Amino acid sequence: MTKKLLDTLKLPEDLRRCSTEQLTQISTELREELIDTVASSGGHFASSLGATEITVALHHTFNTPHDRILWDVGHQGYIHKMLTGRKDKLSSIRQKNGIPGFFKRCESEYDAFGAGHAGTSISAAVGMRVALDRIDPERYVVAVIGD
């Protein structure tokens, strides 16, 4: 069995050095792993499947966690969780003593905002942008608008 490209990378840092072809392969591997994991453990996966490429692209383009990605809804974030050190814990998502289905700032430095429901990332991103303009205007803040 060939080793997955995904398993050879230090994520998300190594994504920034990947080619377009490698990013496509990584997206495919993430999607397959998400389907396999959620099929056995349960959870919302359709929204994360739909957000796979944008999640990979955001972590490829921006210097996370220094730059902030704010997700509007938690059920789009499973790929984000996989790319930020929680891939091996994904099977425990939404289960007792497992990782939460939503974002929690105390869970990961990559979770810049405790998102849960649509419409909240916009105002939070504006607030973070205003604050960062005062202390570090070179940082980016990206709001991913949910469903």
Tab-separated table of C-alpha atoms in Angstrom:
chain	number	residue	atom	x	y	z
A	1	MET	CA	0.000	0.000	0.000
A	2	THR	CA	1.370	3.391	-0.969
A	3	LYS	CA	1.733	6.014	1.691
A	4	LYS	CA	-0.644	8.929	1.357
A	5	LEU	CA	0.895	12.306	0.605
A	6	LEU	CA	-1.222	13.670	3.444
A	7	ASP	CA	0.609	11.425	5.927
A	8	THR	CA	4.041	12.725	4.877
A	9	LEU	CA	3.337	16.380	5.612
A	10	LYS	CA	3.611	18.543	8.689
A	11	LEU	CA	0.255	20.231	8.477
A	12	PRO	CA	-0.727	22.889	7.733
A	13	GLU	CA	2.758	24.395	7.294
A	14	ASP	CA	3.858	22.043	4.509
A	15	LEU	CA	0.785	22.884	2.430
A	16	ARG	CA	2.383	26.240	1.631
A	17	ARG	CA	5.124	24.487	-0.357
A	18	CYS	CA	2.854	22.126	-2.302
A	19	SER	CA	2.176	22.332	-6.018
A	20	THR	CA	-1.310	22.575	-7.454
A	21	GLU	CA	-1.176	18.870	-8.323
A	22	GLN	CA	-0.164	17.977	-4.781
A	23	LEU	CA	-2.938	20.156	-3.328
A	24	THR	CA	-5.424	18.342	-5.560
A	25	GLN	CA	-4.117	14.980	-4.338
A	26	ILE	CA	-4.258	16.133	-0.715
A	27	SER	CA	-7.863	17.282	-1.189
A	28	THR	CA	-8.781	13.873	-2.596
A	29	GLU	CA	-7.064	12.085	0.299
A	30	LEU	CA	-8.779	14.329	2.866
A	31	ARG	CA	-12.164	13.725	1.282
A	32	GLU	CA	-11.658	9.943	1.267
A	33	GLU	CA	-10.518	9.930	4.880
A	34	LEU	CA	-13.433	12.125	5.919
A	35	ILE	CA	-15.938	9.799	4.257
A	36	ASP	CA	-14.353	6.699	5.829
A	37	THR	CA	-14.201	8.264	9.291
A	38	VAL	CA	-17.650	9.822	9.400
A	39	ALA	CA	-19.236	6.703	7.894
A	40	SER	CA	-18.258	4.834	11.046
A	41	SER	CA	-18.480	7.573	13.680
A	42	GLY	CA	-21.284	9.791	12.413
A	43	GLY	CA	-21.370	13.556	12.084
A	44	HIS	CA	-22.077	16.165	9.436
A	45	PHE	CA	-19.871	15.592	6.452
A	46	ALA	CA	-21.586	16.997	3.340
A	47	SER	CA	-20.688	20.600	4.185
A	48	SER	CA	-17.073	19.688	4.886
A	49	LEU	CA	-16.874	17.745	1.637
A	50	GLY	CA	-18.068	20.853	-0.168
A	51	ALA	CA	-15.511	23.016	1.621
A	52	THR	CA	-12.505	20.729	1.097
A	53	GLU	CA	-10.709	22.673	-1.630
A	54	ILE	CA	-11.340	26.069	-0.085
A	55	THR	CA	-10.030	24.795	3.254
A	56	VAL	CA	-6.854	23.437	1.655
A	57	ALA	CA	-6.461	26.657	-0.369
A	58	LEU	CA	-6.870	28.866	2.701
A	59	HIS	CA	-4.241	26.966	4.687
A	60	HIS	CA	-1.982	26.953	1.603
A	61	THR	CA	-2.337	30.703	1.063
A	62	PHE	CA	-2.440	32.122	4.562
A	63	ASN	CA	0.033	31.762	7.415
A	64	THR	CA	-2.275	30.087	9.897
A	65	PRO	CA	-2.608	30.374	12.860
A	66	HIS	CA	-0.879	33.790	12.645
A	67	ASP	CA	-3.433	34.773	10.035
A	68	ARG	CA	-6.973	34.112	11.188
A	69	ILE	CA	-9.592	31.997	9.451
A	70	LEU	CA	-13.042	32.404	10.958
A	71	TRP	CA	-15.572	29.762	10.027
A	72	ASP	CA	-19.237	30.605	10.079
A	73	VAL	CA	-20.531	27.115	10.797
A	74	GLY	CA	-18.863	24.232	12.581
A	75	HIS	CA	-20.035	21.520	10.236
A	76	GLN	CA	-17.867	22.970	7.453
A	77	GLY	CA	-14.792	22.578	9.594
A	78	TYR	CA	-13.963	18.883	9.650
A	79	ILE	CA	-11.287	19.262	6.959
A	80	HIS	CA	-9.905	22.268	8.854
A	81	LYS	CA	-9.690	20.093	11.958
A	82	MET	CA	-7.900	17.383	9.972
A	83	LEU	CA	-5.357	19.879	8.637
A	84	THR	CA	-4.659	21.373	12.052
A	85	GLY	CA	-3.561	18.422	14.126
A	86	ARG	CA	-6.836	16.643	14.799
A	87	LYS	CA	-6.968	14.137	11.931
A	88	ASP	CA	-6.331	11.163	14.197
A	89	LYS	CA	-9.062	12.318	16.586
A	90	LEU	CA	-11.731	12.866	13.945
A	91	SER	CA	-13.367	9.507	14.630
A	92	SER	CA	-14.268	10.827	18.092
A	93	ILE	CA	-16.068	13.898	16.765
A	94	ARG	CA	-19.365	14.704	18.477
A	95	GLN	CA	-18.934	11.753	20.852
A	96	LYS	CA	-18.445	11.620	24.595
A	97	ASN	CA	-14.874	12.692	25.440
A	98	GLY	CA	-14.264	13.313	21.738
A	99	ILE	CA	-13.540	16.454	19.821
A	100	PRO	CA	-16.450	18.841	19.340
A	101	GLY	CA	-18.253	19.256	16.045
A	102	PHE	CA	-17.945	23.021	16.371
A	103	PHE	CA	-14.874	25.215	16.753
A	104	LYS	CA	-13.520	25.882	20.211
A	105	ARG	CA	-10.682	28.299	20.781
A	106	CYS	CA	-9.461	26.225	23.710
A	107	GLU	CA	-9.174	23.144	21.467
A	108	SER	CA	-6.728	24.561	18.934
A	109	GLU	CA	-4.777	27.715	18.233
A	110	TYR	CA	-6.096	27.365	14.674
A	111	ASP	CA	-9.674	27.891	15.870
A	112	ALA	CA	-9.673	31.679	15.957
A	113	PHE	CA	-13.371	31.910	16.721
A	114	GLY	CA	-15.854	29.615	18.431
A	115	ALA	CA	-18.202	29.379	15.463
A	116	GLY	CA	-21.360	27.405	15.467
A	117	HIS	CA	-24.069	29.033	13.385
A	118	ALA	CA	-24.336	30.993	10.156
A	119	GLY	CA	-23.847	34.734	10.093
A	120	THR	CA	-21.460	35.144	13.007
A	121	SER	CA	-18.089	35.120	11.246
A	122	ILE	CA	-18.603	38.437	9.469
A	123	SER	CA	-18.972	40.612	12.546
A	124	ALA	CA	-16.255	38.675	14.381
A	125	ALA	CA	-13.854	39.133	11.434
A	126	VAL	CA	-14.542	42.861	11.336
A	127	GLY	CA	-13.817	43.116	15.058
A	128	MET	CA	-10.601	41.109	14.747
A	129	ARG	CA	-9.495	43.175	11.753
A	130	VAL	CA	-10.010	46.446	13.649
A	131	ALA	CA	-8.062	45.096	16.632
A	132	LEU	CA	-5.245	43.733	14.460
A	133	ASP	CA	-4.953	47.046	12.598
A	134	ARG	CA	-3.800	48.518	15.883
A	135	ILE	CA	-1.264	45.832	16.813
A	136	ASP	CA	-0.238	43.971	13.642
A	137	PRO	CA	-1.689	45.285	10.373
A	138	GLU	CA	0.256	42.707	8.316
A	139	ARG	CA	-1.928	39.842	9.530
A	140	TYR	CA	-4.936	38.657	7.542
A	141	VAL	CA	-8.419	37.839	8.747
A	142	VAL	CA	-10.632	35.693	6.502
A	143	ALA	CA	-14.324	35.006	7.114
A	144	VAL	CA	-15.689	31.826	5.541
A	145	ILE	CA	-19.414	32.355	5.183
A	146	GLY	CA	-21.490	29.261	5.889
A	147	ASP	CA	-24.820	27.824	4.905
